[in-house]
């Protein structure tokens, strides 16, 4: 009897094990077929996802800020580099413009120097020009050491601009044609008309409003027209002959209606002088 109950217990345990394994298999099969996890697992997954988003948001923002700051610094450095290049280009452009202007002036002086066959040309730079005496005089950087002497003609561009009024060893003062004082630049000039006739006169003043040189003491009845050329005549021994002064701009008569009064357009702009040429006679040159 005792043996029967022992065997019965063993059979029950085996049956329980079989049923347990069966239930486990059915549970696994059912869970594999379900598309969604259990409610507890869903809640846990949602909590984990929320925590991940909360942690990831400031980290992502910090990474974006670092990247934006780095891009901003790179942009700033690039702008600074481009500004430096723009400044260099601007400086180069200004320098090139100055060089071109200087080359043009020097070329004009070279053409003028080649025309002064009876003189030794001495090229000089204008080093001073005071606003109060802007129309009266300039200071050049050549003096007696370069052979410059008083009353020598001074030219720029294509014509006469004045004469040497005062000489020092290393610089000189040039009295301009636009000097309207009573004692300034009263040297003789001559007009060559289109018919080939010559008309003599004397430079008598300067019209600042019209930027024209005035010529008086003209007694000839020859027809003078606009555009006739005016040059130094050499009379009086102060200024050598044949130096171009300008062209006739207007003609008329003096206040008494007795003599012709002529206005001359200067060959060179007297307000923009930077390089000039002093015509030194060859016999007066110094070694």
PDB file of N, CA, C and O in Angstrom, residues 50-105:
ATOM      1  N   UNK A  50      11.738  58.821 -22.355  1.00  0.00           N
ATOM      2  CA  UNK A  50      11.617  60.203 -21.886  1.00  0.00           C
ATOM      3  C   UNK A  50      12.903  60.680 -21.239  1.00  0.00           C
ATOM      4  O   UNK A  50      13.362  61.799 -21.473  1.00  0.00           O
ATOM      5  N   UNK A  51      13.484  59.820 -20.416  1.00  0.00           N
ATOM      6  CA  UNK A  51      14.758  60.182 -19.771  1.00  0.00           C
ATOM      7  C   UNK A  51      15.847  60.405 -20.806  1.00  0.00           C
ATOM      8  O   UNK A  51      16.634  61.357 -20.725  1.00  0.00           O
ATOM      9  N   UNK A  52      15.876  59.543 -21.817  1.00  0.00           N
ATOM     10  CA  UNK A  52      16.882  59.715 -22.884  1.00  0.00           C
ATOM     11  C   UNK A  52      16.706  61.048 -23.601  1.00  0.00           C
ATOM     12  O   UNK A  52      17.677  61.741 -23.921  1.00  0.00           O
ATOM     13  N   UNK A  53      15.425  61.429 -23.878  1.00  0.00           N
ATOM     14  CA  UNK A  53      15.189  62.699 -24.559  1.00  0.00           C
ATOM     15  C   UNK A  53      15.572  63.883 -23.683  1.00  0.00           C
ATOM     16  O   UNK A  53      16.150  64.864 -24.160  1.00  0.00           O
ATOM     17  N   UNK A  54      15.254  63.803 -22.380  1.00  0.00           N
ATOM     18  CA  UNK A  54      15.601  64.896 -21.468  1.00  0.00           C
ATOM     19  C   UNK A  54      17.109  65.070 -21.374  1.00  0.00           C
ATOM     20  O   UNK A  54      17.631  66.182 -21.354  1.00  0.00           O
ATOM     21  N   UNK A  55      17.827  63.974 -21.340  1.00  0.00           N
ATOM     22  CA  UNK A  55      19.294  64.042 -21.254  1.00  0.00           C
ATOM     23  C   UNK A  55      19.893  64.466 -22.586  1.00  0.00           C
ATOM     24  O   UNK A  55      20.850  65.237 -22.645  1.00  0.00           O
ATOM     25  N   UNK A  56      19.331  63.971 -23.682  1.00  0.00           N
ATOM     26  CA  UNK A  56      19.912  64.234 -25.001  1.00  0.00           C
ATOM     27  C   UNK A  56      19.678  65.673 -25.462  1.00  0.00           C
ATOM     28  O   UNK A  56      20.475  66.235 -26.216  1.00  0.00           O
ATOM     29  N   UNK A  57      18.582  66.332 -25.013  1.00  0.00           N
ATOM     30  CA  UNK A  57      18.268  67.697 -25.494  1.00  0.00           C
ATOM     31  C   UNK A  57      19.342  68.712 -25.133  1.00  0.00           C
ATOM     32  O   UNK A  57      19.837  69.426 -26.006  1.00  0.00           O
ATOM     33  N   UNK A  58      19.773  68.851 -23.861  1.00  0.00           N
ATOM     34  CA  UNK A  58      20.858  69.815 -23.579  1.00  0.00           C
ATOM     35  C   UNK A  58      22.187  69.427 -24.205  1.00  0.00           C
ATOM     36  O   UNK A  58      22.962  70.280 -24.608  1.00  0.00           O
ATOM     37  N   UNK A  59      22.436  68.117 -24.302  1.00  0.00           N
ATOM     38  CA  UNK A  59      23.690  67.684 -24.933  1.00  0.00           C
ATOM     39  C   UNK A  59      23.701  68.084 -26.403  1.00  0.00           C
ATOM     40  O   UNK A  59      24.679  68.609 -26.937  1.00  0.00           O
ATOM     41  N   UNK A  60      22.540  67.853 -27.063  1.00  0.00           N
ATOM     42  CA  UNK A  60      22.438  68.240 -28.478  1.00  0.00           C
ATOM     43  C   UNK A  60      22.540  69.745 -28.650  1.00  0.00           C
ATOM     44  O   UNK A  60      23.192  70.256 -29.557  1.00  0.00           O
ATOM     45  N   UNK A  61      21.869  70.505 -27.722  1.00  0.00           N
ATOM     46  CA  UNK A  61      21.962  71.969 -27.791  1.00  0.00           C
ATOM     47  C   UNK A  61      23.370  72.464 -27.568  1.00  0.00           C
ATOM     48  O   UNK A  61      23.837  73.391 -28.232  1.00  0.00           O
ATOM     49  N   UNK A  62      24.083  71.835 -26.622  1.00  0.00           N
ATOM     50  CA  UNK A  62      25.473  72.219 -26.365  1.00  0.00           C
ATOM     51  C   UNK A  62      26.351  71.944 -27.573  1.00  0.00           C
ATOM     52  O   UNK A  62      27.178  72.774 -27.966  1.00  0.00           O
ATOM     53  N   UNK A  63      26.152  70.801 -28.205  1.00  0.00           N
ATOM     54  CA  UNK A  63      26.920  70.476 -29.416  1.00  0.00           C
ATOM     55  C   UNK A  63      26.625  71.480 -30.527  1.00  0.00           C
ATOM     56  O   UNK A  63      27.519  71.936 -31.233  1.00  0.00           O
ATOM     57  N   UNK A  64      25.320  71.859 -30.660  1.00  0.00           N
ATOM     58  CA  UNK A  64      24.971  72.849 -31.679  1.00  0.00           C
ATOM     59  C   UNK A  64      25.583  74.200 -31.393  1.00  0.00           C
ATOM     60  O   UNK A  64      26.041  74.900 -32.301  1.00  0.00           O
ATOM     61  N   UNK A  65      25.604  74.589 -30.102  1.00  0.00           N
ATOM     62  CA  UNK A  65      26.197  75.874 -29.738  1.00  0.00           C
ATOM     63  C   UNK A  65      27.688  75.884 -30.019  1.00  0.00           C
ATOM     64  O   UNK A  65      28.237  76.864 -30.526  1.00  0.00           O
ATOM     65  N   UNK A  66      28.356  74.790 -29.678  1.00  0.00           N
ATOM     66  CA  UNK A  66      29.797  74.694 -29.940  1.00  0.00           C
ATOM     67  C   UNK A  66      30.067  74.781 -31.433  1.00  0.00           C
ATOM     68  O   UNK A  66      30.964  75.495 -31.894  1.00  0.00           O
ATOM     69  N   UNK A  67      29.245  74.056 -32.202  1.00  0.00           N
ATOM     70  CA  UNK A  67      29.425  74.096 -33.667  1.00  0.00           C
ATOM     71  C   UNK A  67      29.153  75.499 -34.216  1.00  0.00           C
ATOM     72  O   UNK A  67      29.892  76.014 -35.057  1.00  0.00           O
ATOM     73  N   UNK A  68      28.066  76.148 -33.717  1.00  0.00           N
ATOM     74  CA  UNK A  68      27.758  77.509 -34.172  1.00  0.00           C
ATOM     75  C   UNK A  68      28.838  78.501 -33.802  1.00  0.00           C
ATOM     76  O   UNK A  68      29.201  79.375 -34.597  1.00  0.00           O
ATOM     77  N   UNK A  69      29.378  78.381 -32.590  1.00  0.00           N
ATOM     78  CA  UNK A  69      30.455  79.283 -32.161  1.00  0.00           C
ATOM     79  C   UNK A  69      31.701  79.079 -33.009  1.00  0.00           C
ATOM     80  O   UNK A  69      32.376  80.041 -33.395  1.00  0.00           O
ATOM     81  N   UNK A  70      31.994  77.809 -33.310  1.00  0.00           N
ATOM     82  CA  UNK A  70      33.157  77.523 -34.157  1.00  0.00           C
ATOM     83  C   UNK A  70      32.972  78.112 -35.552  1.00  0.00           C
ATOM     84  O   UNK A  70      33.892  78.723 -36.105  1.00  0.00           O
ATOM     85  N   UNK A  71      31.740  77.962 -36.110  1.00  0.00           N
ATOM     86  CA  UNK A  71      31.465  78.546 -37.430  1.00  0.00           C
ATOM     87  C   UNK A  71      31.558  80.064 -37.382  1.00  0.00           C
ATOM     88  O   UNK A  71      32.055  80.705 -38.325  1.00  0.00           O
ATOM     89  N   UNK A  72      31.063  80.661 -36.277  1.00  0.00           N
ATOM     90  CA  UNK A  72      31.128  82.114 -36.137  1.00  0.00           C
ATOM     91  C   UNK A  72      32.574  82.605 -36.077  1.00  0.00           C
ATOM     92  O   UNK A  72      32.928  83.608 -36.707  1.00  0.00           O
ATOM     93  N   UNK A  73      33.409  81.901 -35.328  1.00  0.00           N
ATOM     94  CA  UNK A  73      34.822  82.280 -35.247  1.00  0.00           C
ATOM     95  C   UNK A  73      35.505  82.143 -36.594  1.00  0.00           C
ATOM     96  O   UNK A  73      36.307  82.996 -36.995  1.00  0.00           O
ATOM     97  N   UNK A  74      35.184  81.068 -37.307  1.00  0.00           N
ATOM     98  CA  UNK A  74      35.763  80.882 -38.644  1.00  0.00           C
ATOM     99  C   UNK A  74      35.319  81.994 -39.582  1.00  0.00           C
ATOM    100  O   UNK A  74      36.115  82.517 -40.379  1.00  0.00           O
ATOM    101  N   UNK A  75      34.024  82.377 -39.485  1.00  0.00           N
ATOM    102  CA  UNK A  75      33.522  83.478 -40.322  1.00  0.00           C
ATOM    103  C   UNK A  75      34.200  84.792 -39.980  1.00  0.00           C
ATOM    104  O   UNK A  75      34.563  85.578 -40.864  1.00  0.00           O
ATOM    105  N   UNK A  76      34.391  85.058 -38.683  1.00  0.00           N
ATOM    106  CA  UNK A  76      35.063  86.282 -38.247  1.00  0.00           C
ATOM    107  C   UNK A  76      36.497  86.333 -38.771  1.00  0.00           C
ATOM    108  O   UNK A  76      36.952  87.362 -39.294  1.00  0.00           O
ATOM    109  N   UNK A  77      37.209  85.221 -38.622  1.00  0.00           N
ATOM    110  CA  UNK A  77      38.591  85.175 -39.108  1.00  0.00           C
ATOM    111  C   UNK A  77      38.656  85.358 -40.621  1.00  0.00           C
ATOM    112  O   UNK A  77      39.535  86.054 -41.133  1.00  0.00           O
ATOM    113  N   UNK A  78      37.693  84.756 -41.332  1.00  0.00           N
ATOM    114  CA  UNK A  78      37.653  84.915 -42.784  1.00  0.00           C
ATOM    115  C   UNK A  78      37.364  86.364 -43.165  1.00  0.00           C
ATOM    116  O   UNK A  78      37.976  86.916 -44.090  1.00  0.00           O
ATOM    117  N   UNK A  79      36.430  87.006 -42.431  1.00  0.00           N
ATOM    118  CA  UNK A  79      36.130  88.420 -42.691  1.00  0.00           C
ATOM    119  C   UNK A  79      37.345  89.300 -42.438  1.00  0.00           C
ATOM    120  O   UNK A  79      37.612  90.234 -43.196  1.00  0.00           O
ATOM    121  N   UNK A  80      38.076  89.018 -41.347  1.00  0.00           N
ATOM    122  CA  UNK A  80      39.277  89.796 -41.049  1.00  0.00           C
ATOM    123  C   UNK A  80      40.313  89.637 -42.154  1.00  0.00           C
ATOM    124  O   UNK A  80      40.959  90.601 -42.571  1.00  0.00           O
ATOM    125  N   UNK A  81      40.449  88.408 -42.647  1.00  0.00           N
ATOM    126  CA  UNK A  81      41.413  88.165 -43.725  1.00  0.00           C
ATOM    127  C   UNK A  81      41.001  88.895 -45.004  1.00  0.00           C
ATOM    128  O   UNK A  81      41.829  89.520 -45.672  1.00  0.00           O
ATOM    129  N   UNK A  82      39.686  88.848 -45.311  1.00  0.00           N
ATOM    130  CA  UNK A  82      39.203  89.534 -46.510  1.00  0.00           C
ATOM    131  C   UNK A  82      39.324  91.046 -46.375  1.00  0.00           C
ATOM    132  O   UNK A  82      39.657  91.738 -47.346  1.00  0.00           O
ATOM    133  N   UNK A  83      39.066  91.584 -45.154  1.00  0.00           N
ATOM    134  CA  UNK A  83      39.231  93.019 -44.939  1.00  0.00           C
ATOM    135  C   UNK A  83      40.683  93.422 -45.159  1.00  0.00           C
ATOM    136  O   UNK A  83      40.970  94.477 -45.733  1.00  0.00           O
ATOM    137  N   UNK A  84      41.603  92.582 -44.676  1.00  0.00           N
ATOM    138  CA  UNK A  84      43.021  92.872 -44.888  1.00  0.00           C
ATOM    139  C   UNK A  84      43.366  92.896 -46.366  1.00  0.00           C
ATOM    140  O   UNK A  84      44.116  93.762 -46.831  1.00  0.00           O
ATOM    141  N   UNK A  85      42.806  91.953 -47.118  1.00  0.00           N
ATOM    142  CA  UNK A  85      43.058  91.924 -48.560  1.00  0.00           C
ATOM    143  C   UNK A  85      42.467  93.145 -49.247  1.00  0.00           C
ATOM    144  O   UNK A  85      43.079  93.714 -50.157  1.00  0.00           O
ATOM    145  N   UNK A  86      41.248  93.542 -48.807  1.00  0.00           N
ATOM    146  CA  UNK A  86      40.622  94.733 -49.401  1.00  0.00           C
ATOM    147  C   UNK A  86      41.463  95.974 -49.128  1.00  0.00           C
ATOM    148  O   UNK A  86      41.680  96.816 -50.010  1.00  0.00           O
ATOM    149  N   UNK A  87      41.982  96.105 -47.893  1.00  0.00           N
ATOM    150  CA  UNK A  87      42.823  97.252 -47.558  1.00  0.00           C
ATOM    151  C   UNK A  87      44.100  97.244 -48.382  1.00  0.00           C
ATOM    152  O   UNK A  87      44.553  98.278 -48.869  1.00  0.00           O
ATOM    153  N   UNK A  88      44.680  96.053 -48.550  1.00  0.00           N
ATOM    154  CA  UNK A  88      45.898  95.960 -49.367  1.00  0.00           C
ATOM    155  C   UNK A  88      45.608  96.345 -50.807  1.00  0.00           C
ATOM    156  O   UNK A  88      46.403  97.043 -51.452  1.00  0.00           O
ATOM    157  N   UNK A  89      44.448  95.885 -51.326  1.00  0.00           N
ATOM    158  CA  UNK A  89      44.088  96.243 -52.702  1.00  0.00           C
ATOM    159  C   UNK A  89      43.863  97.743 -52.838  1.00  0.00           C
ATOM    160  O   UNK A  89      44.268  98.352 -53.840  1.00  0.00           O
ATOM    161  N   UNK A  90      43.193  98.340 -51.836  1.00  0.00           N
ATOM    162  CA  UNK A  90      42.956  99.780 -51.873  1.00  0.00           C
ATOM    163  C   UNK A  90      44.266 100.551 -51.837  1.00  0.00           C
ATOM    164  O   UNK A  90      44.469 101.514 -52.591  1.00  0.00           O
ATOM    165  N   UNK A  91      45.187 100.124 -50.958  1.00  0.00           N
ATOM    166  CA  UNK A  91      46.482 100.782 -50.871  1.00  0.00           C
ATOM    167  C   UNK A  91      47.253 100.627 -52.171  1.00  0.00           C
ATOM    168  O   UNK A  91      47.877 101.572 -52.665  1.00  0.00           O
ATOM    169  N   UNK A  92      47.188  99.416 -52.751  1.00  0.00           N
ATOM    170  CA  UNK A  92      47.882  99.176 -54.017  1.00  0.00           C
ATOM    171  C   UNK A  92      47.302 100.035 -55.131  1.00  0.00           C
ATOM    172  O   UNK A  92      48.029 100.592 -55.957  1.00  0.00           O
ATOM    173  N   UNK A  93      45.952 100.164 -55.133  1.00  0.00           N
ATOM    174  CA  UNK A  93      45.302 100.978 -56.159  1.00  0.00           C
ATOM    175  C   UNK A  93      45.708 102.436 -56.047  1.00  0.00           C
ATOM    176  O   UNK A  93      46.025 103.086 -57.042  1.00  0.00           O
ATOM    177  N   UNK A  94      45.690 102.959 -54.804  1.00  0.00           N
ATOM    178  CA  UNK A  94      46.087 104.356 -54.598  1.00  0.00           C
ATOM    179  C   UNK A  94      47.537 104.558 -55.002  1.00  0.00           C
ATOM    180  O   UNK A  94      47.890 105.557 -55.652  1.00  0.00           O
ATOM    181  N   UNK A  95      48.394 103.606 -54.619  1.00  0.00           N
ATOM    182  CA  UNK A  95      49.816 103.712 -54.979  1.00  0.00           C
ATOM    183  C   UNK A  95      49.994 103.702 -56.486  1.00  0.00           C
ATOM    184  O   UNK A  95      50.760 104.489 -57.046  1.00  0.00           O
ATOM    185  N   UNK A  96      49.269 102.787 -57.163  1.00  0.00           N
ATOM    186  CA  UNK A  96      49.374 102.710 -58.621  1.00  0.00           C
ATOM    187  C   UNK A  96      48.891 103.998 -59.286  1.00  0.00           C
ATOM    188  O   UNK A  96      49.470 104.456 -60.273  1.00  0.00           O
ATOM    189  N   UNK A  97      47.795 104.570 -58.752  1.00  0.00           N
ATOM    190  CA  UNK A  97      47.299 105.826 -59.312  1.00  0.00           C
ATOM    191  C   UNK A  97      48.325 106.937 -59.148  1.00  0.00           C
ATOM    192  O   UNK A  97      48.546 107.732 -60.065  1.00  0.00           O
ATOM    193  N   UNK A  98      48.961 106.987 -57.966  1.00  0.00           N
ATOM    194  CA  UNK A  98      49.985 108.011 -57.731  1.00  0.00           C
ATOM    195  C   UNK A  98      51.172 107.811 -58.662  1.00  0.00           C
ATOM    196  O   UNK A  98      51.715 108.769 -59.222  1.00  0.00           O
ATOM    197  N   UNK A  99      51.568 106.541 -58.839  1.00  0.00           N
ATOM    198  CA  UNK A  99      52.692 106.251 -59.745  1.00  0.00           C
ATOM    199  C   UNK A  99      52.343 106.630 -61.175  1.00  0.00           C
ATOM    200  O   UNK A  99      53.168 107.204 -61.904  1.00  0.00           O
ATOM    201  N   UNK A 100      51.102 106.321 -61.594  1.00  0.00           N
ATOM    202  CA  UNK A 100      50.686 106.666 -62.959  1.00  0.00           C
ATOM    203  C   UNK A 100      50.686 108.177 -63.171  1.00  0.00           C
ATOM    204  O   UNK A 100      51.133 108.659 -64.226  1.00  0.00           O
ATOM    205  N   UNK A 101      50.160 108.928 -62.169  1.00  0.00           N
ATOM    206  CA  UNK A 101      50.168 110.390 -62.295  1.00  0.00           C
ATOM    207  C   UNK A 101      51.598 110.909 -62.379  1.00  0.00           C
ATOM    208  O   UNK A 101      51.900 111.794 -63.189  1.00  0.00           O
ATOM    209  N   UNK A 102      52.463 110.354 -61.533  1.00  0.00           N
ATOM    210  CA  UNK A 102      53.861 110.800 -61.549  1.00  0.00           C
ATOM    211  C   UNK A 102      54.525 110.467 -62.877  1.00  0.00           C
ATOM    212  O   UNK A 102      55.265 111.284 -63.435  1.00  0.00           O
ATOM    213  N   UNK A 103      54.239 109.274 -63.412  1.00  0.00           N
ATOM    214  CA  UNK A 103      54.818 108.890 -64.702  1.00  0.00           C
ATOM    215  C   UNK A 103      54.345 109.812 -65.820  1.00  0.00           C
ATOM    216  O   UNK A 103      55.126 110.194 -66.709  1.00  0.00           O
ATOM    217  N   UNK A 104      53.049 110.166 -65.789  1.00  0.00           N
ATOM    218  CA  UNK A 104      52.531 111.069 -66.812  1.00  0.00           C
ATOM    219  C   UNK A 104      53.211 112.433 -66.739  1.00  0.00           C
ATOM    220  O   UNK A 104      53.580 113.013 -67.767  1.00  0.00           O
ATOM    221  N   UNK A 105      53.372 112.942 -65.525  1.00  0.00           N
ATOM    222  CA  UNK A 105      54.034 114.234 -65.369  1.00  0.00           C
ATOM    223  C   UNK A 105      55.481 114.165 -65.823  1.00  0.00           C
ATOM    224  O   UNK A 105      55.992 115.078 -66.487  1.00  0.00           O
TER     225      UNK A 105
END
